[in-house]
CSV table of C-alpha atoms in Angstrom, one decimal:
chain,number,residue,atom,x,y,z
F,1,ASN,CA,8.2,20.0,1.4
F,2,ALA,CA,9.6,16.8,-0.3
F,3,GLY,CA,7.1,14.5,1.5
F,4,VAL,CA,8.6,11.0,1.4
F,5,THR,CA,12.0,10.6,-0.4
F,6,GLN,CA,13.5,7.2,-1.3
F,7,THR,CA,17.0,6.5,-2.5
F,8,PRO,CA,18.2,5.1,-4.7
F,9,LYS,CA,15.5,5.0,-7.4
F,10,PHE,CA,17.1,2.2,-9.3
F,11,GLN,CA,19.7,-0.4,-8.3
F,12,VAL,CA,21.2,-3.5,-9.8
F,13,LEU,CA,22.9,-6.0,-7.5
F,14,LYS,CA,24.6,-9.4,-7.9
F,15,THR,CA,23.4,-12.3,-5.8
F,16,GLY,CA,25.1,-12.1,-2.4
F,17,GLN,CA,25.7,-8.3,-2.4
F,18,SER,CA,24.3,-6.1,0.3
F,19,MET,CA,22.7,-2.8,0.0
F,20,THR,CA,20.5,-0.3,2.0
F,21,LEU,CA,17.5,1.5,0.8
F,22,GLN,CA,17.0,4.9,2.4
F,23,CYS,CA,13.7,6.6,3.3
F,24,ALA,CA,13.3,10.1,4.7
F,25,GLN,CA,10.1,12.0,5.4
F,26,ASP,CA,9.6,15.7,6.3
F,27,MET,CA,5.9,15.2,7.3
F,28,ASN,CA,6.5,14.8,11.0
F,29,HIS,CA,4.8,11.4,10.8
F,30,ASN,CA,5.2,8.8,13.6
F,31,SER,CA,4.7,5.6,11.6
F,32,MET,CA,6.9,4.4,8.7
F,33,TYR,CA,6.6,1.3,6.5
F,34,TRP,CA,8.5,-0.7,3.9
F,35,TYR,CA,6.4,-2.6,1.2
F,36,ARG,CA,7.5,-4.6,-1.8
F,37,GLN,CA,5.4,-4.8,-4.9
F,38,ASP,CA,5.5,-7.7,-7.3
F,39,PRO,CA,3.3,-8.4,-10.3
F,40,GLY,CA,0.0,-10.0,-9.3
F,41,MET,CA,0.9,-9.9,-5.6
F,42,GLY,CA,-0.1,-6.4,-4.6
F,43,LEU,CA,1.8,-4.6,-1.9
F,44,ARG,CA,3.3,-6.8,0.8
F,45,LEU,CA,4.5,-5.4,4.1
F,46,ILE,CA,8.1,-6.1,5.0
F,47,TYR,CA,8.7,-4.2,8.2
F,48,TYR,CA,7.1,-1.2,9.9
F,49,SER,CA,7.9,1.2,12.7
F,50,ALA,CA,5.0,2.5,14.7
F,51,SER,CA,7.2,5.2,16.2
F,52,GLU,CA,10.8,6.2,16.7
F,53,GLY,CA,12.7,3.5,18.5
F,54,THR,CA,10.3,0.6,17.5
F,55,THR,CA,10.3,-1.8,14.6
F,56,ASP,CA,8.1,-4.8,13.9
F,57,LYS,CA,7.9,-7.6,11.2
F,58,GLY,CA,5.3,-7.5,8.6
F,59,GLU,CA,4.2,-10.2,6.2
F,60,VAL,CA,7.5,-10.9,4.4
F,61,PRO,CA,10.4,-9.9,6.7
F,62,ASN,CA,12.8,-12.8,5.8
F,63,GLY,CA,16.1,-11.5,4.2
F,64,TYR,CA,15.6,-7.9,5.4
F,65,ASN,CA,16.6,-5.8,8.3
F,66,VAL,CA,15.5,-2.3,9.2
F,67,SER,CA,16.6,0.7,11.3
F,68,ARG,CA,14.5,3.6,12.5
F,69,LEU,CA,17.4,6.0,12.7
F,70,ASN,CA,15.3,8.9,14.0
F,71,LYS,CA,11.8,10.2,13.5
F,72,ARG,CA,12.5,11.1,9.9
F,73,GLU,CA,14.5,8.2,8.6
F,74,PHE,CA,13.7,4.5,8.1
F,75,SER,CA,16.2,2.3,6.2
F,76,LEU,CA,15.8,-1.2,4.7
F,77,ARG,CA,18.9,-3.4,4.4
F,78,LEU,CA,19.4,-6.5,2.3
F,79,GLU,CA,22.4,-8.3,3.8
F,80,SER,CA,22.8,-10.9,1.1
F,81,ALA,CA,20.6,-10.2,-1.9
F,82,ALA,CA,18.8,-13.0,-3.7
F,83,PRO,CA,17.0,-13.0,-7.1
F,84,SER,CA,13.7,-13.4,-5.2
F,85,GLN,CA,14.2,-9.9,-3.8
F,86,THR,CA,14.0,-8.4,-7.3
F,87,SER,CA,11.0,-6.0,-6.8
F,88,VAL,CA,9.8,-2.5,-6.5
F,89,TYR,CA,10.2,-1.2,-2.9
F,90,PHE,CA,8.0,1.5,-1.5
F,91,CYS,CA,8.5,3.4,1.7
F,92,ALA,CA,5.4,4.9,3.2
F,93,THR,CA,4.5,7.0,6.2
F,94,ARG,CA,1.4,8.1,8.1
F,95,LEU,CA,0.8,10.3,11.1
F,96,ALA,CA,-0.3,7.5,13.5
F,97,GLY,CA,-2.4,4.3,13.5
F,98,GLU,CA,-5.0,5.2,11.0
F,99,GLY,CA,-5.4,7.6,8.1
F,100,GLU,CA,-3.8,8.2,4.8
F,101,LEU,CA,-0.6,6.4,4.0
F,102,PHE,CA,1.8,8.5,2.0
F,103,PHE,CA,4.2,6.7,-0.4
F,104,GLY,CA,7.6,7.5,-1.8
F,105,GLU,CA,8.2,7.2,-5.5
F,106,GLY,CA,9.5,3.6,-5.2
F,107,SER,CA,12.9,2.0,-5.7
F,108,ARG,CA,13.3,-0.6,-8.4
F,109,LEU,CA,15.8,-3.3,-7.4
F,110,THR,CA,17.1,-6.0,-9.7
F,111,VAL,CA,19.2,-8.9,-8.3
F,112,LEU,CA,21.0,-10.9,-10.9
A,1,GLY,CA,-3.8,-12.2,11.3
A,2,GLU,CA,-5.5,-10.0,8.8
A,3,ASN,CA,-6.0,-11.4,5.3
A,4,VAL,CA,-7.6,-9.3,2.5
A,5,GLU,CA,-8.8,-10.9,-0.8
A,6,GLN,CA,-9.7,-8.8,-3.8
A,7,HIS,CA,-11.7,-9.5,-6.9
A,8,PRO,CA,-11.6,-9.3,-9.8
A,9,SER,CA,-7.9,-9.1,-10.7
A,10,THR,CA,-8.7,-7.4,-14.0
A,11,LEU,CA,-11.8,-5.4,-15.1
A,12,SER,CA,-12.6,-3.9,-18.5
A,13,VAL,CA,-15.4,-1.5,-19.0
A,14,GLN,CA,-16.6,1.0,-21.6
A,15,GLU,CA,-16.4,4.7,-20.8
A,16,GLY,CA,-19.5,5.7,-18.9
A,17,ASP,CA,-20.2,2.3,-17.4
A,18,SER,CA,-19.9,1.6,-13.7
A,19,ALA,CA,-17.1,-0.5,-12.2
A,20,VAL,CA,-17.3,-2.5,-8.9
A,21,ILE,CA,-14.3,-4.0,-7.1
A,22,LYS,CA,-14.9,-6.2,-4.0
A,23,CYS,CA,-12.7,-7.2,-1.1
A,24,THR,CA,-13.2,-9.5,1.8
A,25,TYR,CA,-11.3,-9.5,5.0
A,26,SER,CA,-10.7,-12.1,7.7
A,27,ASP,CA,-10.2,-10.2,11.0
A,28,SER,CA,-13.5,-9.1,12.5
A,29,ALA,CA,-11.5,-6.6,14.6
A,30,SER,CA,-10.7,-4.6,11.5
A,31,ASN,CA,-12.1,-1.1,11.6
A,32,TYR,CA,-10.5,0.9,8.8
A,33,PHE,CA,-10.7,0.2,5.1
A,34,PRO,CA,-8.9,2.4,2.6
A,35,TRP,CA,-8.8,2.2,-1.2
A,36,TYR,CA,-5.7,3.2,-3.1
A,37,LYS,CA,-5.2,4.0,-6.8
A,38,GLN,CA,-1.9,3.4,-8.6
A,39,GLU,CA,-1.4,4.7,-12.1
A,40,LEU,CA,1.2,3.1,-14.3
A,41,GLY,CA,4.7,3.9,-13.0
A,42,LYS,CA,3.4,6.0,-10.1
A,43,ARG,CA,3.1,5.6,-6.4
A,44,PRO,CA,-0.2,4.4,-4.8
A,45,GLN,CA,-2.5,7.2,-3.6
A,46,LEU,CA,-5.5,7.2,-1.3
A,47,ILE,CA,-8.8,7.8,-3.0
A,48,ILE,CA,-11.3,7.0,-0.4
A,49,ASP,CA,-11.6,5.3,3.0
A,50,ILE,CA,-14.3,4.1,5.4
A,51,ARG,CA,-14.4,3.3,9.0
A,52,SER,CA,-16.5,0.6,10.6
A,53,ASN,CA,-19.1,2.9,12.1
A,54,VAL,CA,-20.2,3.9,8.6
A,55,GLY,CA,-21.9,1.7,6.0
A,56,GLU,CA,-21.3,3.9,2.9
A,57,LYS,CA,-19.2,6.9,1.9
A,58,LYS,CA,-19.3,8.8,-1.3
A,59,ASP,CA,-17.0,11.3,-3.0
A,60,GLN,CA,-18.2,12.5,-6.4
A,61,ARG,CA,-18.1,9.5,-8.7
A,62,ILE,CA,-16.5,7.0,-6.2
A,63,ALA,CA,-18.2,5.3,-3.3
A,64,VAL,CA,-17.3,2.6,-0.8
A,65,THR,CA,-19.7,0.3,0.9
A,66,LEU,CA,-19.0,-1.8,4.0
A,67,ASN,CA,-20.8,-4.9,5.2
A,68,LYS,CA,-19.3,-5.8,8.6
A,69,THR,CA,-21.5,-8.8,9.1
A,70,ALA,CA,-20.3,-10.4,5.9
A,71,LYS,CA,-16.8,-8.9,6.3
A,72,HIS,CA,-16.6,-7.4,2.8
A,73,PHE,CA,-16.3,-3.9,1.3
A,74,SER,CA,-16.6,-2.6,-2.2
A,75,LEU,CA,-15.4,0.2,-4.4
A,76,HIS,CA,-17.9,1.7,-6.8
A,77,ILE,CA,-16.9,4.0,-9.7
A,78,THR,CA,-19.7,5.5,-11.7
A,79,GLU,CA,-19.6,7.2,-15.1
A,80,THR,CA,-16.1,5.8,-15.7
A,81,GLN,CA,-13.6,7.8,-17.7
A,82,PRO,CA,-10.3,6.7,-19.4
A,83,GLU,CA,-8.3,8.5,-16.7
A,84,ASP,CA,-9.9,6.0,-14.2
A,85,SER,CA,-7.7,3.3,-15.8
A,86,ALA,CA,-5.2,2.2,-13.1
A,87,VAL,CA,-4.6,-0.5,-10.5
A,88,TYR,CA,-6.8,-0.3,-7.4
A,89,PHE,CA,-5.9,-1.7,-4.1
A,90,CYS,CA,-8.1,-2.3,-1.0
A,91,ALA,CA,-6.5,-2.7,2.4
A,92,GLY,CA,-7.5,-3.8,5.9
A,93,HIS,CA,-6.3,-2.5,9.2
A,94,MET,CA,-6.2,-4.2,12.5
A,95,ASN,CA,-7.0,-2.1,15.5
A,96,THR,CA,-5.2,-4.1,18.2
A,97,GLY,CA,-2.4,-1.7,18.9
A,98,PHE,CA,-0.6,-2.8,15.7
A,99,GLN,CA,0.0,-0.4,12.9
A,100,LYS,CA,-0.2,-3.0,10.1
A,101,LEU,CA,-2.0,-2.2,6.9
A,102,VAL,CA,-2.4,-5.2,4.7
A,103,PHE,CA,-3.3,-4.8,1.0
A,104,GLY,CA,-5.3,-6.9,-1.4
A,105,THR,CA,-3.6,-8.1,-4.6
A,106,GLY,CA,-5.0,-5.3,-6.8
A,107,THR,CA,-7.5,-4.9,-9.6
A,108,ARG,CA,-6.4,-3.6,-13.0
A,109,LEU,CA,-9.2,-1.4,-14.3
A,110,LEU,CA,-9.2,-0.6,-18.0
A,111,VAL,CA,-11.7,2.0,-19.3
A,112,SER,CA,-12.1,2.0,-23.0
A,113,PRO,CA,-13.3,5.1,-24.8
């Protein structure tokens, strides 16, 4: 089992370009999350999906969109990248409302 | 909404000493409090969690205590070892039908041999 797989692992964009971060899990979990991690600011929740077919905003949703494509996949899209979106992005999943959150390896995004 | 504050931001100890990291939360409805450890360049991983019906939980050298009245919880690491060096995050969870887990800003623990 791969657990939680994120692609790509590294990406460099120019301001204004768009891209999609992909996340797939084979753990049969219901809930999926996207966090960004910046120095000194911990992990901030961008969007989450409590179950297939639902998505909700987290703490910092501006500039992002998400799609819960099916139970396994949850993608994060940047429509027009800005330097402020330079960060490490983590996808995470868990079975339901409580319990352990399982993280992917992270995707390092640089916006020039 | 839920707000979680974590202190200190950095903590340096000698091997064998104890380390304590504290978090406070704002939402009295919170009922689940996990702690995650993130080693350099790695993903965060759960090390211990506590639910609101429990005051303390231990797992070998780590323990978490919860004071619901004061709305704070703490991570205690005893007999620290160099491999304990990492960033530690606390988190708070709202049980209002939401699935939101909000993290503190992290504590960088350095254990010197």
